[in-house]
PDB file of C-alpha atoms and ligand atoms in Angstrom:
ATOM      1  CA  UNK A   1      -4.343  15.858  -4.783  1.00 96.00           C
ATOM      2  CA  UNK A   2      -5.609  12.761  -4.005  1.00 98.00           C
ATOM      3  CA  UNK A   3      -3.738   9.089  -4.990  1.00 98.00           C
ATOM      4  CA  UNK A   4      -4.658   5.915  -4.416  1.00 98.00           C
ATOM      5  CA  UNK A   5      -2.795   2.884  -5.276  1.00 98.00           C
ATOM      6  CA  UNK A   6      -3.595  -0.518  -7.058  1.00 98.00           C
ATOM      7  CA  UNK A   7      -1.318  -3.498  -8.145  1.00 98.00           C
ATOM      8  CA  UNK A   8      -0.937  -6.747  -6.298  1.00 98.00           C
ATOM      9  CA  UNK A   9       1.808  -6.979  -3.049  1.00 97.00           C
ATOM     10  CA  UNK A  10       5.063  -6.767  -4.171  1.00 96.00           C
ATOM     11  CA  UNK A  11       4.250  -4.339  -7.010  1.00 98.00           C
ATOM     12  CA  UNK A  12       6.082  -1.034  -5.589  1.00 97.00           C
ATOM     13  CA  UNK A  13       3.057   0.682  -3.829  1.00 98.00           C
ATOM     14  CA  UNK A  14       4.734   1.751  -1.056  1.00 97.00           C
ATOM     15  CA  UNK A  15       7.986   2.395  -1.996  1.00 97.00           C
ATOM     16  CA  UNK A  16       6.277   4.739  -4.808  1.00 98.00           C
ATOM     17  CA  UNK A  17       4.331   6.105  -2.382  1.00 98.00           C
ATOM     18  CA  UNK A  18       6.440   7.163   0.223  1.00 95.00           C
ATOM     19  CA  UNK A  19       8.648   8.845  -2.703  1.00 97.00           C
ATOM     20  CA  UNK A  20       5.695  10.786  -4.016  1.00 98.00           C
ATOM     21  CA  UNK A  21       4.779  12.128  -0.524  1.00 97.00           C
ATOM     22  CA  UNK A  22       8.427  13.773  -0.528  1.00 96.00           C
ATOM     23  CA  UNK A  23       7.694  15.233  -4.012  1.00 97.00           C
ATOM     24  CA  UNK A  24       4.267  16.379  -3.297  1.00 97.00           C
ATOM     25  CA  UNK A  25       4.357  17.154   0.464  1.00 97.00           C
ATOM     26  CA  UNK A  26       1.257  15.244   1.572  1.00 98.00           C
ATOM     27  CA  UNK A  27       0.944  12.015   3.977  1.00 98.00           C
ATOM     28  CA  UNK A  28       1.938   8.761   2.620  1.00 98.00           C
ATOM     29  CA  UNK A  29      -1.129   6.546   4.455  1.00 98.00           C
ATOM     30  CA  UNK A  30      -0.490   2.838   4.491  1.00 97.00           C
ATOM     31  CA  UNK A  31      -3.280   1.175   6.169  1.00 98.00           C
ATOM     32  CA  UNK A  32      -0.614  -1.972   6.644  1.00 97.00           C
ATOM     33  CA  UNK A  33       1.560  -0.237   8.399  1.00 95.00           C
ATOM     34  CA  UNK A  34      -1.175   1.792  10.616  1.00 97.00           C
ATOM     35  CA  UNK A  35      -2.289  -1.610  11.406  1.00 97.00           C
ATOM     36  CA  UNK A  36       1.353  -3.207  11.598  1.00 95.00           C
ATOM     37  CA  UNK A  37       2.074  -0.287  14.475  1.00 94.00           C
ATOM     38  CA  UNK A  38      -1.026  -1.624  16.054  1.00 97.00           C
ATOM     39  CA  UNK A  39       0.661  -4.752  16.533  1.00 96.00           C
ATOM     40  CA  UNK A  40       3.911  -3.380  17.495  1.00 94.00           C
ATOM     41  CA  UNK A  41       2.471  -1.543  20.641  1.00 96.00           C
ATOM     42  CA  UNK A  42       0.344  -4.466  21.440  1.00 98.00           C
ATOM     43  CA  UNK A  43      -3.215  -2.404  20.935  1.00 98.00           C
ATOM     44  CA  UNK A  44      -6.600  -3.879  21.420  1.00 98.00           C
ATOM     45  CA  UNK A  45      -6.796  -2.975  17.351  1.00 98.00           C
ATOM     46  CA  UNK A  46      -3.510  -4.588  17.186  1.00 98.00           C
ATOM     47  CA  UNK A  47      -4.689  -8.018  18.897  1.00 98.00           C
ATOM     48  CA  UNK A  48      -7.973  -8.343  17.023  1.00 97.00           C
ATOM     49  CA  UNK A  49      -5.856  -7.901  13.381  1.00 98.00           C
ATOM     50  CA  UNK A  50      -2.802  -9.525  13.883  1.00 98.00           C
ATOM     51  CA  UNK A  51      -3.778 -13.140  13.467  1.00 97.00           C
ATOM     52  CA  UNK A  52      -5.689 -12.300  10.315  1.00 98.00           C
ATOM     53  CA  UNK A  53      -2.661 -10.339   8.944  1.00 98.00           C
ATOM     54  CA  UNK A  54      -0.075 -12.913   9.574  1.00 96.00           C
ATOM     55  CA  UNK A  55      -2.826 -15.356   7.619  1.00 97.00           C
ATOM     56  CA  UNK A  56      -2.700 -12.900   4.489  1.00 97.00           C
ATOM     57  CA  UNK A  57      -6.483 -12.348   4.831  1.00 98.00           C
ATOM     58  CA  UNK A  58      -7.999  -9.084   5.148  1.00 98.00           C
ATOM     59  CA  UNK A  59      -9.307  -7.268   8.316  1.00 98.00           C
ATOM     60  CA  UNK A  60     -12.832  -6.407   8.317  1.00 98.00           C
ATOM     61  CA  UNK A  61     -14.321  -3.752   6.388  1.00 98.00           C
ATOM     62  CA  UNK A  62     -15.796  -1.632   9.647  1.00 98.00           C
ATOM     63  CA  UNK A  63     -12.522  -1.510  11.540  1.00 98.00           C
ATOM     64  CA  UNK A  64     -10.436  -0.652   8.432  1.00 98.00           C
ATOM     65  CA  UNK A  65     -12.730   1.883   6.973  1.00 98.00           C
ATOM     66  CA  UNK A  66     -13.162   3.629  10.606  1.00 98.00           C
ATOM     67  CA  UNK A  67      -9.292   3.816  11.025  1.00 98.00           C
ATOM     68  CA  UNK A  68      -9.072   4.981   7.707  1.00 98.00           C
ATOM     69  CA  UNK A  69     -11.943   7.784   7.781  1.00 98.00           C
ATOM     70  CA  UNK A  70     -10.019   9.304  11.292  1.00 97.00           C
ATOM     71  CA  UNK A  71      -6.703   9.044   9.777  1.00 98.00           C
ATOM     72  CA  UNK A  72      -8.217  11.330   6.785  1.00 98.00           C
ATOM     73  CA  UNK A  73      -9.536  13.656   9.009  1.00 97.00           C
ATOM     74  CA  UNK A  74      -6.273  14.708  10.371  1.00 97.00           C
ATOM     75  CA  UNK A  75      -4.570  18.624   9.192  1.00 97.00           C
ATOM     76  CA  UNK A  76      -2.106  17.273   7.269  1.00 97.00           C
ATOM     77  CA  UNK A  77      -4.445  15.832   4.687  1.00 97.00           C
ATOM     78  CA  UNK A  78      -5.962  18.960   3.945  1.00 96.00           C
ATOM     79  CA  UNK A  79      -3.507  19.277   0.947  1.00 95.00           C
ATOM     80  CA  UNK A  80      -4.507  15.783  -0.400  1.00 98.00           C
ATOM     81  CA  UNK A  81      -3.378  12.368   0.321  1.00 98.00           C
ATOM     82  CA  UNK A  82      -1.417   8.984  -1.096  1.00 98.00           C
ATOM     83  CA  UNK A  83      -3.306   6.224   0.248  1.00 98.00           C
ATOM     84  CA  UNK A  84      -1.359   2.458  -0.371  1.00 98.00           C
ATOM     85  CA  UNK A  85      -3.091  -0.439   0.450  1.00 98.00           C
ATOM     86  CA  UNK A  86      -6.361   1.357   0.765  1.00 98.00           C
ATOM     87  CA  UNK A  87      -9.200   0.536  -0.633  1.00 98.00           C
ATOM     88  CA  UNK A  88      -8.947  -3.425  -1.541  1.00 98.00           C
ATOM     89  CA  UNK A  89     -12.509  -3.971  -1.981  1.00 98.00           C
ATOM     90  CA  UNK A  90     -15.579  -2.431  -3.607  1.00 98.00           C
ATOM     91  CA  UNK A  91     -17.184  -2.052  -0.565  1.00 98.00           C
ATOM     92  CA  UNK A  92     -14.021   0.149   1.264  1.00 98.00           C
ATOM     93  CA  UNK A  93     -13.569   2.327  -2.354  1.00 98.00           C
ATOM     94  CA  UNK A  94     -17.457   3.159  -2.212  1.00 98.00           C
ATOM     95  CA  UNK A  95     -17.348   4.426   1.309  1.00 98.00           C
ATOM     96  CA  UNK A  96     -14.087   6.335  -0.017  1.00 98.00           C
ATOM     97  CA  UNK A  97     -16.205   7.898  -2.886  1.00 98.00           C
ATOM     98  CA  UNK A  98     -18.376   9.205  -0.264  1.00 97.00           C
ATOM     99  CA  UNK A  99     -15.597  10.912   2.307  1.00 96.00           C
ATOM    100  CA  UNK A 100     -12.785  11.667  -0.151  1.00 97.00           C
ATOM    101  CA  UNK A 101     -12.922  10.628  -3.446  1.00 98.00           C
ATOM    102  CA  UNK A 102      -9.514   9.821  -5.028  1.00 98.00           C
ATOM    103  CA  UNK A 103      -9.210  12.240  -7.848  1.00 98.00           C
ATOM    104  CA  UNK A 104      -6.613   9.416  -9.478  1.00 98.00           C
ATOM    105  CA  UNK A 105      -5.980   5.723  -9.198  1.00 98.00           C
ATOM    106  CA  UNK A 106      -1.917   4.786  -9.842  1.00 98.00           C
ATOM    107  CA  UNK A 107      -2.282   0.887 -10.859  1.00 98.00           C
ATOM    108  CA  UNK A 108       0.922  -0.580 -10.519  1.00 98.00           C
ATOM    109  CA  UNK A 109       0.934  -3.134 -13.178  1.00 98.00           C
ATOM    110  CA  UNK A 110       4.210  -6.017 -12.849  1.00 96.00           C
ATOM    111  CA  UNK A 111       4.516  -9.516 -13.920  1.00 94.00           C
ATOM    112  CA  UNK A 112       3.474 -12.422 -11.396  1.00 89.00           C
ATOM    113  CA  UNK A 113       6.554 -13.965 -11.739  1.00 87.00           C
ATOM    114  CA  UNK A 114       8.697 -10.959 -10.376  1.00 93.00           C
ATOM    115  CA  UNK A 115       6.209 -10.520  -7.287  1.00 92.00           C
ATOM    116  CA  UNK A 116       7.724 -13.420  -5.242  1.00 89.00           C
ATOM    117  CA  UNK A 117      10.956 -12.728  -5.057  1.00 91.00           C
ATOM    118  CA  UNK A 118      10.014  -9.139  -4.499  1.00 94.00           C
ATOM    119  CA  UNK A 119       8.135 -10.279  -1.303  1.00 94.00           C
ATOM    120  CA  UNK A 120      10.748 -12.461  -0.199  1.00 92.00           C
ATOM    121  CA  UNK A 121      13.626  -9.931  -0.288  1.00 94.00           C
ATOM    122  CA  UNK A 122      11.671  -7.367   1.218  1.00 95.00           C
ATOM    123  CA  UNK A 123      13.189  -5.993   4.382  1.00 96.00           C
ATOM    124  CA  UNK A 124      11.015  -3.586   6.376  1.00 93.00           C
ATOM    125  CA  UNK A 125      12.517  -1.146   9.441  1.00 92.00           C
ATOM    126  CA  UNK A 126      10.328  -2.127  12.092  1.00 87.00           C
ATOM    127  CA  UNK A 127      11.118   1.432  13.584  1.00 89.00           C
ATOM    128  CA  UNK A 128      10.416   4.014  10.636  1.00 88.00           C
ATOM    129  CA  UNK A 129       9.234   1.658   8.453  1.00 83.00           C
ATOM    130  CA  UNK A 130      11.495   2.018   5.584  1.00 90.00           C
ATOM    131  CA  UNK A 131      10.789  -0.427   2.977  1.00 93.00           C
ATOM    132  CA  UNK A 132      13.915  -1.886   0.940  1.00 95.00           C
ATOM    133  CA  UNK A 133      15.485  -4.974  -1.233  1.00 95.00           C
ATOM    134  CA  UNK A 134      17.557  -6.980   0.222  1.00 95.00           C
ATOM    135  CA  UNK A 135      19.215  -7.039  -3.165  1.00 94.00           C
ATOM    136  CA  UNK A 136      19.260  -3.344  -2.836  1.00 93.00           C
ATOM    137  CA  UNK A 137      20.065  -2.882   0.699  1.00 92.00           C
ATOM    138  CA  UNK A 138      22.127  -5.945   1.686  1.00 90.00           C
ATOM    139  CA  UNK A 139      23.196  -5.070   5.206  1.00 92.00           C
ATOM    140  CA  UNK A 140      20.676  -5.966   8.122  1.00 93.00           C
ATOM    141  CA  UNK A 141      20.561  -2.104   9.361  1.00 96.00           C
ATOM    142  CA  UNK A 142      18.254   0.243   8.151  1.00 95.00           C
ATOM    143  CA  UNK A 143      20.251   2.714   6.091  1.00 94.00           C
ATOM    144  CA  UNK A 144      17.725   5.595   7.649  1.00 94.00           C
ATOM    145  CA  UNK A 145      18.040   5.063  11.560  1.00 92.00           C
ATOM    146  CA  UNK A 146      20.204   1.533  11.821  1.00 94.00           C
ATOM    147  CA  UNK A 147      17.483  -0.950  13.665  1.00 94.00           C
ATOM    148  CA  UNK A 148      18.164  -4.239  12.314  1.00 96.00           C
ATOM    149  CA  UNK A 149      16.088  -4.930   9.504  1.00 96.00           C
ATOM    150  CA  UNK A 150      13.268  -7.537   9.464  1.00 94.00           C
ATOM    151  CA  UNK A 151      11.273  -9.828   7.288  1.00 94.00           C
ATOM    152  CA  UNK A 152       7.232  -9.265   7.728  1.00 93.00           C
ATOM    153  CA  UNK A 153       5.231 -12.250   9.216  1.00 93.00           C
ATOM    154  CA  UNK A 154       3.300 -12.230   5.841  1.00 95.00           C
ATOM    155  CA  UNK A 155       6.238 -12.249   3.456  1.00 94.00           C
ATOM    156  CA  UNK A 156       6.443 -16.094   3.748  1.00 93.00           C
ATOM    157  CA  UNK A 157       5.401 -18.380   0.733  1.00 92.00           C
ATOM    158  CA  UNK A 158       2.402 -19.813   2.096  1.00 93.00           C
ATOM    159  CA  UNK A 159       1.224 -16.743   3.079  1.00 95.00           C
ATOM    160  CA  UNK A 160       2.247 -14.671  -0.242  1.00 94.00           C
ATOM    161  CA  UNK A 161       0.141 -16.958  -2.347  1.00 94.00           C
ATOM    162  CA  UNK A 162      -2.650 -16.488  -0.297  1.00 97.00           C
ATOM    163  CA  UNK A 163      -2.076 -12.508  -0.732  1.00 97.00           C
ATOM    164  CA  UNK A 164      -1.868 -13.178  -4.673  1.00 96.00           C
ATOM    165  CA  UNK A 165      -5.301 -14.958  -4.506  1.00 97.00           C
ATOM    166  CA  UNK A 166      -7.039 -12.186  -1.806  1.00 98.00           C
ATOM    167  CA  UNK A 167      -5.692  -9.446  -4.177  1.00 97.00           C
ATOM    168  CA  UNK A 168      -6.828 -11.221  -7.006  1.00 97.00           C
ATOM    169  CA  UNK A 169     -10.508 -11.658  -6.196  1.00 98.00           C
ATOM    170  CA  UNK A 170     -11.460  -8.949  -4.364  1.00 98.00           C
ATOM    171  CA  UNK A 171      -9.044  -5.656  -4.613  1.00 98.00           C
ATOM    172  CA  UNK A 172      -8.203  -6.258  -9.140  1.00 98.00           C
ATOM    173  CA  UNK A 173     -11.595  -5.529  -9.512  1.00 98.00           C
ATOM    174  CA  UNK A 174     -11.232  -1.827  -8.615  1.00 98.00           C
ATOM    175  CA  UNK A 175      -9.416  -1.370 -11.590  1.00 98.00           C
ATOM    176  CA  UNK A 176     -12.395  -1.637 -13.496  1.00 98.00           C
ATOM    177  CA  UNK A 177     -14.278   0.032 -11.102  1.00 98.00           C
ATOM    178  CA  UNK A 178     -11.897   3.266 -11.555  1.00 98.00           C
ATOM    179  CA  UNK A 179     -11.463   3.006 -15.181  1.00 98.00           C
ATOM    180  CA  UNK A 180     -15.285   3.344 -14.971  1.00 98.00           C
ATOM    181  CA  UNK A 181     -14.609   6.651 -13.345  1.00 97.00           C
ATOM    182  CA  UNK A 182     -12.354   7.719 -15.500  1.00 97.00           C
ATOM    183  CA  UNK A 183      -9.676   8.374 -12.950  1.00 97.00           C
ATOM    184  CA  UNK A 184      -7.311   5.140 -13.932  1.00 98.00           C
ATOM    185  CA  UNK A 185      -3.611   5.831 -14.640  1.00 98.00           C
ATOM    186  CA  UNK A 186      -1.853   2.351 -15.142  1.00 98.00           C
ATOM    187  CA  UNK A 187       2.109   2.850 -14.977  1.00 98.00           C
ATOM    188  CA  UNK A 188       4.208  -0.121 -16.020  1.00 98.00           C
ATOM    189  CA  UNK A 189       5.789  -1.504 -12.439  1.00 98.00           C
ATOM    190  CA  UNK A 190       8.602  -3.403 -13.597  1.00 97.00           C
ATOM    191  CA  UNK A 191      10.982  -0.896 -14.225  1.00 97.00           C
ATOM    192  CA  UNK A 192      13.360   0.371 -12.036  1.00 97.00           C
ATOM    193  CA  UNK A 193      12.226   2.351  -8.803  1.00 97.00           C
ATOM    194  CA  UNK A 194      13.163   5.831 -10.267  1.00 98.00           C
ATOM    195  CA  UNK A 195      11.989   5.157 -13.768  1.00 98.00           C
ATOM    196  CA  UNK A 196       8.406   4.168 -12.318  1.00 98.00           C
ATOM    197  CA  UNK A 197       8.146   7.096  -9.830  1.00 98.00           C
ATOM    198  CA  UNK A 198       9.124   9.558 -13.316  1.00 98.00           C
ATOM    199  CA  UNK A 199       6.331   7.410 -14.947  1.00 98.00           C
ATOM    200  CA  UNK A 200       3.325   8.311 -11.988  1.00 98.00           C
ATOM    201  CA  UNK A 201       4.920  11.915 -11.445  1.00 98.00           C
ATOM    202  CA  UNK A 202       4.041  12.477 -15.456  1.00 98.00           C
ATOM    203  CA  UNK A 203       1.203  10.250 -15.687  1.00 97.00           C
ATOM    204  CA  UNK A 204       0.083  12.853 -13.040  1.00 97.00           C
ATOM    205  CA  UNK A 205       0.941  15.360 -14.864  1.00 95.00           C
ATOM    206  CA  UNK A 206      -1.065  14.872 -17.605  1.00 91.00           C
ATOM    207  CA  UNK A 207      -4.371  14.553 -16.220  1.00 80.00           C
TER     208      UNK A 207
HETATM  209  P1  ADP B 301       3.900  -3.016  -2.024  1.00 85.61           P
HETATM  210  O1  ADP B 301       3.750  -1.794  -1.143  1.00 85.61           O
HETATM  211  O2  ADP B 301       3.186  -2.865  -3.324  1.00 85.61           O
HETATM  212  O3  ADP B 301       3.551  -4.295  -1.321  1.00 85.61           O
HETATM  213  P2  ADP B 301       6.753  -2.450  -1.776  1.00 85.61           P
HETATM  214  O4  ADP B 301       6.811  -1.009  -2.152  1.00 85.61           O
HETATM  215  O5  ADP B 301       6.881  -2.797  -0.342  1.00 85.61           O
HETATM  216  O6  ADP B 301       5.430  -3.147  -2.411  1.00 85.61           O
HETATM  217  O7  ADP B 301       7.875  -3.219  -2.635  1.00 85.61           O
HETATM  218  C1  ADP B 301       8.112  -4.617  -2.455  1.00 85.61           C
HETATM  219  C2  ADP B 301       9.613  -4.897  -2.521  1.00 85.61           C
HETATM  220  O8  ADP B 301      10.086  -4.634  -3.855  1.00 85.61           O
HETATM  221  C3  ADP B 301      10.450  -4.029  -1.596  1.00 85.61           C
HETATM  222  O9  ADP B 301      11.528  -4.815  -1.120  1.00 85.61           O
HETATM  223  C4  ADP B 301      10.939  -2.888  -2.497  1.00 85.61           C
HETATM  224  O10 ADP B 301      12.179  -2.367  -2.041  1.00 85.61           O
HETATM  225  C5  ADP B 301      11.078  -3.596  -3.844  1.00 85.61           C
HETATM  226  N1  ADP B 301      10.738  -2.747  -4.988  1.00 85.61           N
HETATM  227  C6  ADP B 301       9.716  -1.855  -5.083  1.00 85.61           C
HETATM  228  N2  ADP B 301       9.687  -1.285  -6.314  1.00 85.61           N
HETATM  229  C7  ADP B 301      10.701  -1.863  -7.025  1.00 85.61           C
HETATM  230  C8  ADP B 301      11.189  -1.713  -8.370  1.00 85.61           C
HETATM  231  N3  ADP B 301      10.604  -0.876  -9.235  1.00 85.61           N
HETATM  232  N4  ADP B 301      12.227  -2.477  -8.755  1.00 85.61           N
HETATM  233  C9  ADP B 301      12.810  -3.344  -7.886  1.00 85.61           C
HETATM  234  N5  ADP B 301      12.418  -3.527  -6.617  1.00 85.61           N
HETATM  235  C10 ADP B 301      11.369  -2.810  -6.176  1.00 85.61           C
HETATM  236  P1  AMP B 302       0.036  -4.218   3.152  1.00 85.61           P
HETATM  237  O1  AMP B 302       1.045  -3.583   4.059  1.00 85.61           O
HETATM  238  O2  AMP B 302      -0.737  -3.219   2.329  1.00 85.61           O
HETATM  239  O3  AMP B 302       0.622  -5.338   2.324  1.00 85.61           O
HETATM  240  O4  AMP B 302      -1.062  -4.873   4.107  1.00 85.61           O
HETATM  241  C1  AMP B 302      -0.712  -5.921   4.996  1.00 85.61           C
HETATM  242  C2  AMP B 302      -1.977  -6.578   5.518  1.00 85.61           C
HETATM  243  O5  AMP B 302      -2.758  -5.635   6.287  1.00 85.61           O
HETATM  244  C3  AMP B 302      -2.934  -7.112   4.469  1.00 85.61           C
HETATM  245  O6  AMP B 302      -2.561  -8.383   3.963  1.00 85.61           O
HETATM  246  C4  AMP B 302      -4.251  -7.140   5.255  1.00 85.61           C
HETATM  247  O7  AMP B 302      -4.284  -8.234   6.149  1.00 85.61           O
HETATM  248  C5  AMP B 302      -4.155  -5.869   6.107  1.00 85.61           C
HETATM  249  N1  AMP B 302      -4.725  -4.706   5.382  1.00 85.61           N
HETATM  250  C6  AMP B 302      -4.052  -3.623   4.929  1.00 85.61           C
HETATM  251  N2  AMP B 302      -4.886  -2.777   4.309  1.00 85.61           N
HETATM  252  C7  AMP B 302      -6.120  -3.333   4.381  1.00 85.61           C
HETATM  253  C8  AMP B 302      -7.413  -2.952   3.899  1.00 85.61           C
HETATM  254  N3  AMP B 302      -7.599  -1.825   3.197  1.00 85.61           N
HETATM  255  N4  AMP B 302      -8.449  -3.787   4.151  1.00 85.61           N
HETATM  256  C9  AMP B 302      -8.294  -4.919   4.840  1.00 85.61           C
HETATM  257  N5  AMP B 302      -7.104  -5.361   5.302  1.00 85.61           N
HETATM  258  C10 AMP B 302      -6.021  -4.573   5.084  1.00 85.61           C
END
C-alpha cells in the first residue's frame, strides 16, 4: 500500500504516519527529516538545504525528487510506503505518478487557528526523531531513548507563517489534483491522536 500525506505543518502528518508504519509494517519516509539528518551530519546535501529550511522555503525540486526516487528504491518499500511531507508541489506528485503512484492520499484537514500552537509546542528527538507535544510530553527527555528534546529551527513564528503561506500556494493544490484521481481520503485532523489514526486506518479500509 501506498500513502501519501496532505494537510498544512502542524496538522499530524507525521505523528500519523509513524503510527501507521507500526500498524502496517512499511517505512514511514519523511523527506524533512531525511533532509533534517542531512544537516545533523553536516552533508554536502545538508549544507546546500539547511539555510532554505530554517527560512521555511522549499528545497528544489531536482534534489528532493532524486533523494526521494533512491529512498523508494530501497527493499523495504517493496511492501508499500507512507510518504509525509512528500510531494508539496505538482511538479514532485507528477514525477511520483510516474515511479510509484500513491494508491491513496490521507489529507489531514485541522483548523488554522490550532496549527500554531501545534508548531510551537512541538518537541522533536534530535536522535530518533520522535515527534511529541510539549503539552503531551512535558519533560525535556525523549520518552523513547532520553536525549533532551529540542525545538526545530523552523518552528519559530516568523518562520511558521511563512510555512502556512508555502503550503498554501503550492502543496493545497494537490488536493484537487488527487481528488481528480480519485484517490483522496480527507480525515478530520483535529481530533485526538488515536481517534484520527482509527479515522485513516478505516478510511483505508474502505477503499
Ligand atoms: P506535521 O508532520 O503535519 O508537521 P506533526 O505530526 O509533527 O505534524 O504534529 C505537530 C505537533 O502536533 C506535534 O507536537 C504533535 O505531537 C502534535 N499533534 C499531532 N497530532 C495531534 C493531535 N491529533 N492532537 C494533538 N496534538 C497533535
Ligand atoms: P517537514 O518536516 O515536512 O515539515 O519539512 C521541513 C522542511 O523541509 C520544509 O519546510 C522544506 O524546507 C523541506 N522539505 C521537506 N519536504 C520537502 C519537499 N517535498 N520539497 C521541498 N522541500 C521539502
Amino acid at each position: 500500500m501506498n500513502i501519501i500525506f496532505l494537510g498544512p505543518p502542524g496538522a499530524g502528518k507525521g505523528t500519523q504516519a509513524s503510527l501507521l508504519a507500526g500498524l502496517y509494517d512499511i517505512p514511514h519516509i519523511s523527506t524533512g527529516d531525511i533532509f533534517r539528518d542531512n544537516i545533523k551530519r553536516g552533508t554536502p546535501i545538508g549544507k546546500e538545504v539547511k539555510l532554505i529550511i530554517d527560512a521555511g522555503a522549499l528545497v528544489p525540486d531536482d534534489l528532493t525528487i532524486s533523494l526521494v526516487k533512491e529512498r523508494l528504491k530501497r527493499e523495504d518499500c517493496l511492501k508499500g510506503y507512507l510518504l509525509d511531507g512528500f510531494p508539496r508541489n505538482l511538479y514532485q506528485a507528477e514525477s511520483l505518478e510516474s515511479v510509484a503512484p500513491p494508491d491513496m492520499a490521507v489529507n489531514v484537514d485541522i483548523d488554522q487557528d490550532i496549527l500554531v500552537s501545534r508548531l510551537a509546542g512541538r518537541r522533536a528527538c534530535p536522535n530518533c526523531a520522535g515527534t511529541y507535544h510539549v503539552s503531551a510530553v512535558p519533560s525535556e527527555l525523549c520518552p523513547v531513548c532520553g536525549v533532551k528534546l529540542t525545538v526545530r529551527p523552523d518552528d519559530v513564528p516568523e518562520t511558521i507563517r511563512k510555512r502556512l503561506e508555502v503550503y498554501n500556494s503550492q502543496t493545497a493544490p494537490l488536493i484537487a489534483f488527487y481528488g481528480q484521481l480519485g484517490k483522496l481520503l480527507t480525515i478530520d485532523g483535529n481530533q485526538s491522536i488515536e481517534k484520527v489514526c482509527g479515522d485513516i486506518v478505516e478510511g483505508l479500509r474502505k477503499e
